[in-house]
Amino acid sequence: MSKNALISGGAQRIGAAIAKALHQKGFTIYLHFGQSHEAAKKLQKGLNKVRENSCHILSCDLSDINAPKTIADWLLNNTQELDLLVNNASAFYETPWESAGIEEWQKILTINSQTPFFLSQALLPALKKSRGQVINLIDIHVERTLENHPIYCASKAALKSLTLSLAKDLKGQVRCNGISPGAILWPEQEVNQSLQSEILQKIPGGHLGDVKNISDTVLFLVENSYINGQIINVDGGRTLHS
C-alpha cells in the first residue's frame, strides 16, 4: 500500500526536491503551495506521468488562521492515514529592529510556527494511525541569529521548540524531527556578491549545498525509525565558524 506525505510549500526549491525524492520512494504526495501555481501544476503533471494519481495539489495562504483546517480537511477527504508531514513552507525577509511592525511579526510567526503547530495538531489522528512522523524545516540561525532577521529567527526558534515538544509529548506514537539547512540556495531576494563571498568563506568546503542534501536527510529520517526529537544541521560545517 502506498504511503502518504503532505508537504507545505512544495512547489519549488527545497520543497519540490523533497516531493520528488519521496515520490521516487513510492509515496503519494499531497502538495501545498502558495502562489506558485504554474510550478505546482508542472510538478504534479510530471509526478502523475510517472505514477497515475500520485500527486495532489492545493493552494492556500498560510498566513490565514484558517489555513491549517483547510489543508487538513483537504487531506482527510482523500485519506485517513498520513505517514509523513513536512512543514517546509516559510516566510523569510528582513525585519530590522528599527522598522519592523506588528503586521510583519504576525505574518511571519503565523506562517513559520503557528500554522505548523495547528496543522500538526489537526493531523495527529491520521499520523497516529500510521505511526507517522513530522519533519520541520528549521534553520541554523536559530542558534546564531541572522542580522536584521529577528522575527524570522524567533519564529524558527519557536518551531524548534515545538519539534522537541511533539517528539516528547507523543511518546513515540508520532515521531518528530527537524532539519536546519545552512546555505543551500541563495534567497529568492537578490544577494549581493560581497555577502555571498562572506557566507561562502564561513563554509569549510567553500560552496553552497544542494537541495538533494535536504531531501536525502528527509529520506534518512523517514527510514530510521529510532530517531526522534533530533535537529540535524545540514550546513557543510558552517556553524563551526559562526
mmCIF file of C-alpha atoms in Angstrom:
data_model
loop_
_atom_site.group_PDB
_atom_site.id
_atom_site.type_symbol
_atom_site.label_atom_id
_atom_site.label_comp_id
_atom_site.label_asym_id
_atom_site.label_seq_id
_atom_site.Cartn_x
_atom_site.Cartn_y
_atom_site.Cartn_z
ATOM 1 C CA MET A 1 0.000 0.000 0.000
ATOM 2 C CA SER A 2 1.288 3.476 -0.900
ATOM 3 C CA LYS A 3 2.384 5.753 1.921
ATOM 4 C CA ASN A 4 1.132 9.335 2.090
ATOM 5 C CA ALA A 5 3.151 12.510 2.574
ATOM 6 C CA LEU A 6 1.936 16.089 2.957
ATOM 7 C CA ILE A 7 4.463 18.810 2.149
ATOM 8 C CA SER A 8 3.810 22.504 2.699
ATOM 9 C CA GLY A 9 5.464 24.921 0.301
ATOM 10 C CA GLY A 10 6.255 22.039 -2.017
ATOM 11 C CA ALA A 11 6.098 23.569 -5.495
ATOM 12 C CA GLN A 12 9.675 24.838 -5.810
ATOM 13 C CA ARG A 13 13.198 24.757 -4.405
ATOM 14 C CA ILE A 14 13.671 22.534 -1.330
ATOM 15 C CA GLY A 15 10.007 21.560 -1.113
ATOM 16 C CA ALA A 16 9.939 20.299 -4.696
ATOM 17 C CA ALA A 17 13.125 18.299 -4.150
ATOM 18 C CA ILE A 18 11.557 16.640 -1.099
ATOM 19 C CA ALA A 19 8.384 15.859 -3.045
ATOM 20 C CA LYS A 20 10.339 14.248 -5.895
ATOM 21 C CA ALA A 21 12.512 12.197 -3.542
ATOM 22 C CA LEU A 22 9.549 10.865 -1.579
ATOM 23 C CA HIS A 23 7.630 10.140 -4.775
ATOM 24 C CA GLN A 24 10.549 8.027 -6.011
ATOM 25 C CA LYS A 25 10.224 6.003 -2.809
ATOM 26 C CA GLY A 26 6.586 5.258 -3.596
ATOM 27 C CA PHE A 27 4.837 7.955 -1.550
ATOM 28 C CA THR A 28 1.608 9.541 -2.705
ATOM 29 C CA ILE A 29 2.268 13.274 -2.484
ATOM 30 C CA TYR A 30 -0.169 15.842 -1.106
ATOM 31 C CA LEU A 31 1.466 19.115 -2.023
ATOM 32 C CA HIS A 32 0.524 22.507 -0.627
ATOM 33 C CA PHE A 33 1.672 25.675 -2.372
ATOM 34 C CA GLY A 34 1.079 29.390 -2.094
ATOM 35 C CA GLN A 35 1.305 31.482 -5.254
ATOM 36 C CA SER A 36 3.463 29.176 -7.393
ATOM 37 C CA HIS A 37 0.570 27.841 -9.470
ATOM 38 C CA GLU A 38 2.498 27.053 -12.650
ATOM 39 C CA ALA A 39 5.352 25.350 -10.816
ATOM 40 C CA ALA A 40 2.916 23.269 -8.760
ATOM 41 C CA LYS A 41 0.945 22.171 -11.810
ATOM 42 C CA LYS A 42 4.139 21.284 -13.681
ATOM 43 C CA LEU A 43 5.420 19.215 -10.758
ATOM 44 C CA GLN A 44 2.064 17.477 -10.356
ATOM 45 C CA LYS A 45 1.913 16.655 -14.056
ATOM 46 C CA GLY A 46 5.424 15.222 -14.002
ATOM 47 C CA LEU A 47 4.827 13.031 -10.964
ATOM 48 C CA ASN A 48 1.453 11.805 -12.201
ATOM 49 C CA LYS A 49 3.057 10.906 -15.514
ATOM 50 C CA VAL A 50 5.400 8.573 -13.634
ATOM 51 C CA ARG A 51 2.603 7.146 -11.476
ATOM 52 C CA GLU A 52 -1.033 7.951 -12.122
ATOM 53 C CA ASN A 53 -2.939 9.887 -9.453
ATOM 54 C CA SER A 54 0.112 10.009 -7.176
ATOM 55 C CA CYS A 55 0.306 13.777 -6.639
ATOM 56 C CA HIS A 56 -2.468 16.085 -5.442
ATOM 57 C CA ILE A 57 -2.068 19.849 -5.064
ATOM 58 C CA LEU A 58 -3.750 22.609 -3.063
ATOM 59 C CA SER A 59 -3.128 26.355 -2.956
ATOM 60 C CA CYS A 60 -3.623 28.040 0.414
ATOM 61 C CA ASP A 61 -2.364 31.193 2.138
ATOM 62 C CA LEU A 62 -0.559 30.026 5.287
ATOM 63 C CA SER A 63 -0.867 33.469 6.886
ATOM 64 C CA ASP A 64 -4.632 32.834 7.109
ATOM 65 C CA ILE A 65 -5.529 31.454 10.546
ATOM 66 C CA ASN A 66 -7.930 29.031 8.857
ATOM 67 C CA ALA A 67 -5.183 27.509 6.696
ATOM 68 C CA PRO A 68 -4.451 24.501 8.956
ATOM 69 C CA LYS A 69 -8.105 23.430 8.904
ATOM 70 C CA THR A 70 -8.385 23.993 5.160
ATOM 71 C CA ILE A 71 -5.322 21.845 4.431
ATOM 72 C CA ALA A 72 -6.220 19.160 6.966
ATOM 73 C CA ASP A 73 -9.788 18.863 5.652
ATOM 74 C CA TRP A 74 -8.489 18.564 2.097
ATOM 75 C CA LEU A 75 -6.071 15.807 3.051
ATOM 76 C CA LEU A 76 -8.552 13.877 5.179
ATOM 77 C CA ASN A 77 -11.119 13.964 2.389
ATOM 78 C CA ASN A 78 -8.604 11.942 0.385
ATOM 79 C CA THR A 79 -7.069 9.685 3.046
ATOM 80 C CA GLN A 80 -7.436 8.929 6.749
ATOM 81 C CA GLU A 81 -3.799 7.893 7.135
ATOM 82 C CA LEU A 82 -0.753 10.131 6.933
ATOM 83 C CA ASP A 83 2.768 8.734 7.147
ATOM 84 C CA LEU A 84 4.688 11.995 6.907
ATOM 85 C CA LEU A 85 4.020 15.697 7.368
ATOM 86 C CA VAL A 86 6.809 18.002 6.190
ATOM 87 C CA ASN A 87 6.356 21.577 7.399
ATOM 88 C CA ASN A 88 8.609 23.171 4.803
ATOM 89 C CA ALA A 89 6.848 26.439 3.868
ATOM 90 C CA SER A 90 8.441 29.538 5.329
ATOM 91 C CA ALA A 91 8.283 33.336 5.255
ATOM 92 C CA PHE A 92 11.785 34.833 5.064
ATOM 93 C CA TYR A 93 12.619 38.504 4.774
ATOM 94 C CA GLU A 94 14.368 41.248 6.741
ATOM 95 C CA THR A 95 12.610 42.885 9.690
ATOM 96 C CA PRO A 96 15.125 45.330 11.218
ATOM 97 C CA TRP A 97 14.515 46.253 14.855
ATOM 98 C CA GLU A 98 14.148 49.923 13.979
ATOM 99 C CA SER A 99 11.337 49.448 11.460
ATOM 100 C CA ALA A 100 9.634 46.072 11.973
ATOM 101 C CA GLY A 101 5.899 46.279 12.640
ATOM 102 C CA ILE A 102 3.210 44.171 14.250
ATOM 103 C CA GLU A 103 1.910 43.067 10.831
ATOM 104 C CA GLU A 104 5.284 41.528 9.957
ATOM 105 C CA TRP A 105 5.504 39.879 13.361
ATOM 106 C CA GLN A 106 2.060 38.346 12.990
ATOM 107 C CA LYS A 107 2.599 37.173 9.401
ATOM 108 C CA ILE A 108 5.993 35.543 9.941
ATOM 109 C CA LEU A 109 5.069 33.908 13.255
ATOM 110 C CA THR A 110 1.808 32.658 11.769
ATOM 111 C CA ILE A 111 3.420 31.075 8.701
ATOM 112 C CA ASN A 112 6.583 29.762 10.362
ATOM 113 C CA SER A 113 5.325 28.460 13.696
ATOM 114 C CA GLN A 114 1.589 28.893 14.303
ATOM 115 C CA THR A 115 0.434 27.146 11.128
ATOM 116 C CA PRO A 116 2.836 24.178 11.555
ATOM 117 C CA PHE A 117 1.587 23.763 15.139
ATOM 118 C CA PHE A 118 -2.110 23.707 14.278
ATOM 119 C CA LEU A 119 -1.617 21.691 11.092
ATOM 120 C CA SER A 120 0.294 19.052 13.056
ATOM 121 C CA GLN A 121 -2.399 19.107 15.736
ATOM 122 C CA ALA A 122 -5.212 18.648 13.206
ATOM 123 C CA LEU A 123 -3.434 15.716 11.580
ATOM 124 C CA LEU A 124 -2.347 13.880 14.741
ATOM 125 C CA PRO A 125 -5.114 11.244 14.462
ATOM 126 C CA ALA A 126 -4.058 10.424 10.888
ATOM 127 C CA LEU A 127 -0.386 10.398 11.889
ATOM 128 C CA LYS A 128 -1.042 8.187 14.921
ATOM 129 C CA LYS A 129 -2.945 5.732 12.748
ATOM 130 C CA SER A 130 0.165 5.241 10.608
ATOM 131 C CA ARG A 131 2.686 5.719 13.447
ATOM 132 C CA GLY A 132 3.927 8.501 11.226
ATOM 133 C CA GLN A 133 6.384 11.336 11.523
ATOM 134 C CA VAL A 134 6.526 15.129 11.370
ATOM 135 C CA ILE A 135 9.632 16.764 9.922
ATOM 136 C CA ASN A 136 10.002 20.510 10.418
ATOM 137 C CA LEU A 137 12.350 22.644 8.333
ATOM 138 C CA ILE A 138 14.044 24.934 10.827
ATOM 139 C CA ASP A 139 17.249 26.976 10.269
ATOM 140 C CA ILE A 140 20.813 27.068 11.563
ATOM 141 C CA HIS A 141 20.203 30.708 12.539
ATOM 142 C CA VAL A 142 18.049 29.543 15.425
ATOM 143 C CA GLU A 143 21.314 29.124 17.339
ATOM 144 C CA ARG A 144 23.171 32.129 15.947
ATOM 145 C CA THR A 145 20.731 34.739 14.750
ATOM 146 C CA LEU A 146 20.858 36.269 11.302
ATOM 147 C CA GLU A 147 21.420 40.022 11.182
ATOM 148 C CA ASN A 148 18.255 42.059 10.545
ATOM 149 C CA HIS A 149 16.013 38.960 10.759
ATOM 150 C CA PRO A 150 14.946 38.960 14.450
ATOM 151 C CA ILE A 151 11.329 37.962 13.760
ATOM 152 C CA TYR A 152 12.267 35.197 11.336
ATOM 153 C CA CYS A 153 14.813 33.775 13.786
ATOM 154 C CA ALA A 154 12.295 33.945 16.641
ATOM 155 C CA SER A 155 9.709 32.097 14.532
ATOM 156 C CA LYS A 156 12.162 29.315 13.715
ATOM 157 C CA ALA A 157 13.256 29.089 17.350
ATOM 158 C CA ALA A 158 9.594 28.544 18.237
ATOM 159 C CA LEU A 159 9.358 25.830 15.572
ATOM 160 C CA LYS A 160 12.430 24.095 17.000
ATOM 161 C CA SER A 161 10.834 24.087 20.460
ATOM 162 C CA LEU A 162 7.583 22.721 19.038
ATOM 163 C CA THR A 163 9.549 19.962 17.289
ATOM 164 C CA LEU A 164 11.073 18.820 20.569
ATOM 165 C CA SER A 165 7.764 19.120 22.421
ATOM 166 C CA LEU A 166 5.876 16.984 19.906
ATOM 167 C CA ALA A 167 8.575 14.302 19.955
ATOM 168 C CA LYS A 168 8.466 14.185 23.748
ATOM 169 C CA ASP A 169 4.733 14.519 24.336
ATOM 170 C CA LEU A 170 3.559 11.942 21.782
ATOM 171 C CA LYS A 171 5.757 9.265 23.406
ATOM 172 C CA GLY A 172 6.658 7.544 20.171
ATOM 173 C CA GLN A 173 3.156 7.423 18.699
ATOM 174 C CA VAL A 174 4.310 10.078 16.250
ATOM 175 C CA ARG A 175 7.975 10.875 15.751
ATOM 176 C CA CYS A 176 9.049 14.470 15.188
ATOM 177 C CA ASN A 177 12.420 15.691 13.956
ATOM 178 C CA GLY A 178 13.827 18.856 12.464
ATOM 179 C CA ILE A 179 16.239 19.731 9.682
ATOM 180 C CA SER A 180 18.159 23.008 9.833
ATOM 181 C CA PRO A 181 19.530 23.944 6.415
ATOM 182 C CA GLY A 182 22.537 26.173 6.029
ATOM 183 C CA ALA A 183 23.375 27.856 2.716
ATOM 184 C CA ILE A 184 21.578 25.545 0.298
ATOM 185 C CA LEU A 185 20.138 28.058 -2.172
ATOM 186 C CA TRP A 186 20.522 31.795 -2.343
ATOM 187 C CA PRO A 187 17.321 33.530 -1.201
ATOM 188 C CA GLU A 188 14.815 34.468 -3.875
ATOM 189 C CA GLN A 189 15.592 38.074 -2.972
ATOM 190 C CA GLU A 190 18.843 39.180 -4.619
ATOM 191 C CA VAL A 191 22.008 38.665 -2.527
ATOM 192 C CA ASN A 192 24.940 40.921 -3.427
ATOM 193 C CA GLN A 193 28.318 39.446 -4.370
ATOM 194 C CA SER A 194 30.151 40.618 -1.243
ATOM 195 C CA LEU A 195 27.598 38.979 1.056
ATOM 196 C CA GLN A 196 27.747 35.776 -0.973
ATOM 197 C CA SER A 197 31.543 35.725 -0.599
ATOM 198 C CA GLU A 198 31.269 36.378 3.139
ATOM 199 C CA ILE A 199 28.867 33.457 3.585
ATOM 200 C CA LEU A 200 30.919 31.063 1.459
ATOM 201 C CA GLN A 201 34.075 31.882 3.442
ATOM 202 C CA LYS A 202 32.345 30.517 6.565
ATOM 203 C CA ILE A 203 31.674 27.143 4.941
ATOM 204 C CA PRO A 204 34.667 24.753 5.157
ATOM 205 C CA GLY A 205 34.048 23.430 1.630
ATOM 206 C CA GLY A 206 33.567 26.931 0.271
ATOM 207 C CA HIS A 207 30.381 26.237 -1.664
ATOM 208 C CA LEU A 208 26.618 26.086 -1.327
ATOM 209 C CA GLY A 209 24.837 22.871 -0.568
ATOM 210 C CA ASP A 210 22.221 21.348 -2.842
ATOM 211 C CA VAL A 211 18.516 20.706 -2.393
ATOM 212 C CA LYS A 212 19.354 16.977 -2.620
ATOM 213 C CA ASN A 213 21.281 17.328 0.642
ATOM 214 C CA ILE A 214 17.985 18.221 2.315
ATOM 215 C CA SER A 215 15.815 15.657 0.536
ATOM 216 C CA ASP A 216 18.369 12.932 1.349
ATOM 217 C CA THR A 217 18.125 13.917 5.019
ATOM 218 C CA VAL A 218 14.339 13.649 4.875
ATOM 219 C CA LEU A 219 14.670 10.125 3.456
ATOM 220 C CA PHE A 220 17.185 9.233 6.169
ATOM 221 C CA LEU A 221 14.753 10.327 8.882
ATOM 222 C CA VAL A 222 11.850 8.522 7.225
ATOM 223 C CA GLU A 223 13.779 5.268 7.031
ATOM 224 C CA ASN A 224 15.348 5.304 10.501
ATOM 225 C CA SER A 225 12.536 4.634 12.962
ATOM 226 C CA TYR A 226 14.710 5.131 16.062
ATOM 227 C CA ILE A 227 15.432 8.820 15.511
ATOM 228 C CA ASN A 228 13.074 11.113 17.403
ATOM 229 C CA GLY A 229 13.373 14.629 18.777
ATOM 230 C CA GLN A 230 16.551 15.479 16.857
ATOM 231 C CA ILE A 231 17.540 18.567 14.895
ATOM 232 C CA ILE A 232 20.002 17.840 12.101
ATOM 233 C CA ASN A 233 22.112 20.700 10.755
ATOM 234 C CA VAL A 234 22.748 20.338 7.024
ATOM 235 C CA ASP A 235 25.160 23.226 6.550
ATOM 236 C CA GLY A 236 28.521 21.967 5.278
ATOM 237 C CA GLY A 237 30.033 22.804 8.671
ATOM 238 C CA ARG A 238 29.099 26.480 8.568
ATOM 239 C CA THR A 239 28.011 26.532 12.203
ATOM 240 C CA LEU A 240 31.601 25.677 13.164
ATOM 241 C CA HIS A 241 32.615 29.163 12.027
ATOM 242 C CA SER A 242 29.630 31.235 13.129
#
